[in-house]
Every structure is written in C-alpha cells, then in structure tokens.
Amino acid sequence: MNNATKGVFLAVLAAAAISSANVSVKYFLRFTNPESLAILWYLPTVVAALAITFWKKSVMKEIFNHWKQGLVLGLIYFFAAIFWFNSINIIGAELTGFITRLEIVFAVILAVLFLKEKLNLKETSGIALAVIGTIVISYSDGNYIRLGSLTALLASFAIALHLLAAKVIVKKASPVTMLGFRNFFAALFLAAYVLAFKEFKPVGYELIPALIALSLLSSFIGFYFLYKSLKYLDAAKVGALRVLDPVFILIYVLVLFQT
C-alpha cells in the first residue's frame, strides 16, 4: 500500500469515527448544555493520551517540547467546539454535519494560500463532485436555507484552521501528543468560559460510561486516524475526504434511531 492510499484509508476511517460524535452529542445534549458537555467530552481523551505517553516513558519530554504547539491547537479547537456543540444543539446533528463540511472549501483555500499546496484538475473535480453529492444527500424538507447558520459556518472555519495547524505541528509532535494537548487546552479554555458566562451542568452518573466510550471513539481514535493521515496526504485532500461525514451520520441515524 503506497503512502497516498494509506492516507486515503486513514482519512476515511477518521470520517467514520469522528462523525459518530454528531449523533452522540445530540443525544447527550438532552441532559446538559453545550459548553458543559464539551468539557466532559474532551477529558477522556486527555487521560488516554497521558496514559499512552506515560506508558511510552516520554511524558515529560513530550510535554516540555510541544506544549506551545498544543496551546495553539487547543485554542483553535476551543472556538471550533463552542460553535460546533451549539450548532448541533440548535439545528441538529444531520444539518450541522452537512454545513460544517464547508470546512472543505476553507481547508483548500487556507492550504493553498499558506501551505502552498496544489491540486490538479482530477483532484479538484473529485472534491467538487463530493461536495455536490453531499448537498444532494443532505438536502431535505426545505432546510437548505439554513446553510446560512452562523454558528455552523464559524465551526467549519475553525475546524479547517485546526486542520491547517495540525498539518504543520504533526511534523514535530506525535498524533497522541497532539490529541492530549489539543483536548487539554480546549477543555481548559471551555472550563474558564463556563465559569465566566455559563452554569456547569454535569450529566447523570449512569451516562458517564457511554459518554467516555463515545468520546474516545470520535475524539481520540477518530482524530488519531486524522492526524496520521496528514503524514501521507496534504491538508486540503484530507479535508476533502471529510465530506464523507454526513454519509456516515445518516447511516448512524438510520441504524440507531430508524429515522
């Protein structure tokens, strides 16, 4: 398997795992507010990343060498999380999954402008076809006008910016270290935000095991695959493959809720 094929395979796995969060988060938001859930959602991945780093006996070295990059990544993802969780709360998992795929457009523009990445005609045509397919699949009940939802658009831009930063940082830090730092600082900023402007509302104890499992699936395993794919593919191409997210979301909704 060549590097390009590895990158595509990892990016598709990432889309399958990360997109499960849309449906999971929509369920857990029945019991808490978006900001409180965001804090709880990222903590299991921080613990997992620390455990793996400690097991590798490189925890202090990794923390000392890469905390600044992690701070930047966490700050960007803090904004992405705020907008994304609120968007799901307002307009639902499926529509948020569709609108935030505009990150593809933002990711391509940012990668071309700042990383000097290039796309040939075949790749550009493939991205355009994928976007058109997502629009066709996601369009229903006249909700297309909601494409203008500000929170989802801001989330898609922040996600694309995070992808660009990750492409640069992954050359220096391991994916596990990036995950730990990103979610630690994102959770830290979220906690400060909740203390300043919101009321922290924890979910019931009976939901904690499911929350931990689903958090690890999407925010640890999914993003681990995503960061690994960035070692083999350009950020624009990885971002383009995230167009599969709405397809997986529809599958999860159909299987879990028969809707």
Coordinates of C-alpha atoms in Angstrom, one line a residue:
M1 CA 0.0 0.0 0.0
N2 CA 1.6 3.3 -1.1
N3 CA 1.5 6.5 1.0
A4 CA -1.4 8.1 -0.8
T5 CA -3.6 5.0 -0.4
K6 CA -2.6 4.8 3.3
G7 CA -3.6 8.5 3.7
V8 CA -7.0 8.0 2.0
F9 CA -7.7 4.9 4.0
L10 CA -6.9 6.6 7.3
A11 CA -8.9 9.7 6.4
V12 CA -12.0 7.5 5.6
L13 CA -11.6 5.7 9.0
A14 CA -11.3 9.2 10.6
A15 CA -14.5 10.3 9.0
A16 CA -16.4 7.2 10.1
A17 CA -15.2 7.6 13.7
I18 CA -15.4 11.4 14.1
S19 CA -18.9 11.6 12.6
S20 CA -20.3 9.4 15.3
A21 CA -19.9 12.4 17.6
N22 CA -22.7 14.3 15.8
V23 CA -25.3 11.7 16.8
S24 CA -23.8 11.1 20.3
V25 CA -23.6 14.7 21.2
K26 CA -27.2 15.3 20.1
Y27 CA -28.3 12.6 22.5
F28 CA -26.3 13.8 25.5
L29 CA -27.5 17.4 25.0
R30 CA -30.8 16.3 26.3
F31 CA -29.3 16.2 29.7
T32 CA -26.9 19.2 29.8
N33 CA -25.9 22.4 28.0
P34 CA -23.4 22.5 25.0
E35 CA -20.5 24.1 26.9
S36 CA -20.6 21.7 29.9
L37 CA -20.9 18.7 27.6
A38 CA -17.8 19.9 25.6
I39 CA -15.7 19.9 28.8
L40 CA -16.8 16.4 29.7
W41 CA -16.4 15.2 26.1
Y42 CA -12.7 16.1 25.9
L43 CA -11.5 14.9 29.3
P44 CA -11.4 11.1 28.5
T45 CA -9.1 11.8 25.5
V46 CA -6.7 13.8 27.7
V47 CA -6.5 10.9 30.2
A48 CA -6.0 8.4 27.3
A49 CA -3.3 10.5 25.7
L50 CA -1.4 10.9 29.0
A51 CA -1.7 7.2 29.8
I52 CA -0.2 6.2 26.4
T53 CA 2.6 8.9 26.7
F54 CA 3.4 7.8 30.2
W55 CA 3.5 4.1 29.1
K56 CA 6.0 5.1 26.4
K57 CA 8.0 6.8 29.2
S58 CA 8.3 10.0 27.2
V59 CA 5.7 12.1 29.1
M60 CA 7.9 14.9 30.4
K61 CA 9.9 15.2 27.2
E62 CA 6.7 15.4 25.1
I63 CA 5.1 17.9 27.5
F64 CA 8.2 20.1 27.6
N65 CA 8.8 20.1 23.8
H66 CA 5.4 20.6 22.5
W67 CA 3.2 22.4 25.0
K68 CA 3.3 25.7 22.9
Q69 CA 2.1 23.9 19.8
G70 CA -0.6 22.2 21.9
L71 CA -1.7 25.6 23.3
V72 CA -2.2 27.0 19.8
L73 CA -4.1 23.8 18.7
G74 CA -6.2 23.8 21.8
L75 CA -7.1 27.5 21.5
I76 CA -8.3 27.0 17.9
Y77 CA -10.3 23.9 18.8
F78 CA -11.9 25.7 21.7
F79 CA -13.6 28.0 19.3
A80 CA -14.5 25.1 17.0
A81 CA -16.0 23.2 19.9
I82 CA -18.1 26.2 21.1
F83 CA -19.6 26.7 17.7
W84 CA -20.0 23.0 16.8
F85 CA -21.7 21.9 20.0
N86 CA -24.1 24.9 19.9
S87 CA -24.8 24.3 16.2
I88 CA -25.9 20.7 17.0
N89 CA -28.0 21.9 19.8
I90 CA -29.8 24.5 17.6
I91 CA -30.2 22.8 14.2
G92 CA -29.5 19.1 14.9
A93 CA -26.8 16.5 14.0
E94 CA -27.6 15.9 10.4
L95 CA -27.8 19.5 9.2
T96 CA -24.7 20.5 11.3
G97 CA -22.8 17.6 9.7
F98 CA -23.7 19.0 6.3
I99 CA -23.0 22.7 6.9
T100 CA -19.7 22.1 8.6
R101 CA -18.5 20.2 5.5
L102 CA -17.9 23.7 4.2
E103 CA -14.6 23.2 6.1
I104 CA -13.5 21.6 2.8
V105 CA -13.7 24.9 1.0
F106 CA -12.0 26.7 3.8
A107 CA -9.3 24.0 4.2
V108 CA -8.5 24.1 0.5
I109 CA -8.3 27.9 0.4
L110 CA -6.1 28.0 3.6
A111 CA -3.8 25.2 2.4
V112 CA -3.3 26.8 -1.0
L113 CA -2.7 30.2 0.5
F114 CA -0.5 29.4 3.5
L115 CA 1.0 25.9 2.8
K116 CA 1.4 26.4 -0.9
E117 CA -0.4 23.1 -1.6
K118 CA -1.6 22.4 -5.1
L119 CA -4.5 20.4 -6.6
N120 CA -4.6 19.0 -10.1
L121 CA -7.7 19.0 -12.3
K122 CA -8.6 15.4 -11.3
E123 CA -8.4 16.2 -7.6
T124 CA -10.3 19.4 -7.9
S125 CA -13.0 17.7 -9.9
G126 CA -13.2 14.9 -7.2
I127 CA -13.7 17.5 -4.4
A128 CA -16.4 19.3 -6.4
L129 CA -18.2 16.0 -7.1
A130 CA -18.0 15.0 -3.4
V131 CA -19.4 18.4 -2.3
I132 CA -22.3 18.1 -4.9
G133 CA -23.0 14.6 -3.7
T134 CA -23.2 15.7 0.0
I135 CA -25.6 18.5 -0.9
V136 CA -27.9 16.1 -2.7
I137 CA -27.8 13.6 0.2
S138 CA -28.2 16.2 2.9
Y139 CA -31.0 18.3 1.2
S140 CA -34.4 17.6 2.8
D141 CA -37.6 19.3 4.0
G142 CA -36.6 22.7 2.6
N143 CA -33.8 23.2 5.2
Y144 CA -31.2 24.2 2.6
I145 CA -31.7 27.8 3.6
R146 CA -30.2 27.0 7.0
L147 CA -26.8 26.8 5.3
G148 CA -26.6 30.4 6.5
S149 CA -26.5 29.4 10.1
L150 CA -23.7 31.5 11.6
T151 CA -22.6 29.0 14.3
A152 CA -22.2 26.1 11.9
L153 CA -20.2 28.3 9.4
L154 CA -17.9 29.6 12.1
A155 CA -17.4 26.0 13.3
S156 CA -16.5 24.9 9.8
F157 CA -13.9 27.7 9.5
A158 CA -12.4 26.9 12.9
I159 CA -12.2 23.2 12.1
A160 CA -10.4 24.0 8.8
L161 CA -8.0 26.3 10.6
H162 CA -7.3 23.5 13.1
L163 CA -6.6 21.1 10.3
L164 CA -4.1 23.5 8.8
A165 CA -2.3 23.9 12.2
A166 CA -2.3 20.2 12.7
K167 CA -0.6 19.6 9.3
V168 CA 2.2 21.9 10.5
I169 CA 2.5 20.5 14.0
V170 CA 2.3 16.8 13.1
K171 CA 5.8 17.1 11.6
K172 CA 7.1 17.7 15.1
A173 CA 4.8 16.0 17.5
S174 CA 3.2 12.6 17.6
P175 CA -0.5 12.3 17.0
V176 CA -1.1 11.1 20.6
T177 CA 0.7 14.1 22.0
M178 CA -1.3 16.4 19.7
L179 CA -4.5 14.9 20.8
G180 CA -3.7 15.2 24.5
F181 CA -2.6 18.8 24.3
R182 CA -5.4 19.9 21.9
N183 CA -8.1 18.5 24.2
F184 CA -6.4 19.5 27.4
F185 CA -6.2 23.1 26.4
A186 CA -9.6 23.1 24.7
A187 CA -11.2 21.7 27.9
L188 CA -9.3 24.3 30.0
F189 CA -10.5 27.2 27.9
L190 CA -14.0 25.8 27.9
A191 CA -13.9 25.5 31.7
A192 CA -12.9 29.1 32.0
Y193 CA -15.6 30.1 29.6
V194 CA -18.3 28.2 31.5
L195 CA -17.2 29.7 34.9
A196 CA -17.4 33.2 33.4
F197 CA -20.6 33.0 31.4
K198 CA -22.5 29.8 31.9
E199 CA -23.6 27.3 34.5
F200 CA -21.8 24.0 34.6
K201 CA -24.4 21.2 34.3
P202 CA -23.0 17.6 34.6
V203 CA -24.7 14.6 33.0
G204 CA -26.1 11.8 35.2
Y205 CA -23.6 9.2 36.5
E206 CA -25.4 6.5 34.6
L207 CA -24.4 8.2 31.3
I208 CA -20.7 8.5 32.1
P209 CA -19.6 5.1 30.7
A210 CA -21.4 5.7 27.4
L211 CA -20.0 9.3 27.2
I212 CA -16.4 8.1 27.8
A213 CA -16.7 5.3 25.2
L214 CA -18.2 7.5 22.5
S215 CA -15.8 10.4 23.3
L216 CA -12.8 8.1 22.9
L217 CA -14.2 6.7 19.6
S218 CA -14.7 10.1 18.0
S219 CA -12.3 12.5 19.7
F220 CA -9.4 10.1 20.3
I221 CA -9.5 7.2 17.8
G222 CA -11.0 9.4 15.0
F223 CA -8.6 12.2 15.3
Y224 CA -5.7 9.9 15.7
F225 CA -6.5 8.5 12.3
L226 CA -7.0 12.0 11.0
Y227 CA -3.6 13.2 12.3
K228 CA -1.9 10.1 10.9
S229 CA -3.5 10.7 7.5
L230 CA -1.8 14.2 7.5
K231 CA 1.5 12.4 7.4
Y232 CA 0.7 10.9 4.0
L233 CA -1.7 13.5 2.4
D234 CA -1.9 17.3 2.0
A235 CA -4.3 19.1 4.4
A236 CA -6.6 20.0 1.5
K237 CA -7.0 16.4 0.4
V238 CA -7.6 15.2 4.0
G239 CA -10.2 17.9 4.5
A240 CA -11.9 16.9 1.2
L241 CA -12.3 13.3 2.4
R242 CA -14.2 14.6 5.5
V243 CA -17.0 15.2 3.0
L244 CA -18.0 11.6 3.9
D245 CA -19.1 12.7 7.4
P246 CA -22.7 13.4 6.5
V247 CA -23.0 10.0 4.8
F248 CA -21.8 8.2 8.0
I249 CA -24.1 10.4 10.1
L250 CA -27.1 9.4 8.0
I251 CA -26.1 5.7 8.4
Y252 CA -25.8 6.1 12.2
V253 CA -29.1 7.9 12.5
L254 CA -30.8 5.2 10.4
V255 CA -29.4 2.3 12.3
L256 CA -29.7 3.8 15.8
F257 CA -33.0 5.7 15.5
Q258 CA -34.7 4.2 12.4
T259 CA -35.3 7.8 11.1

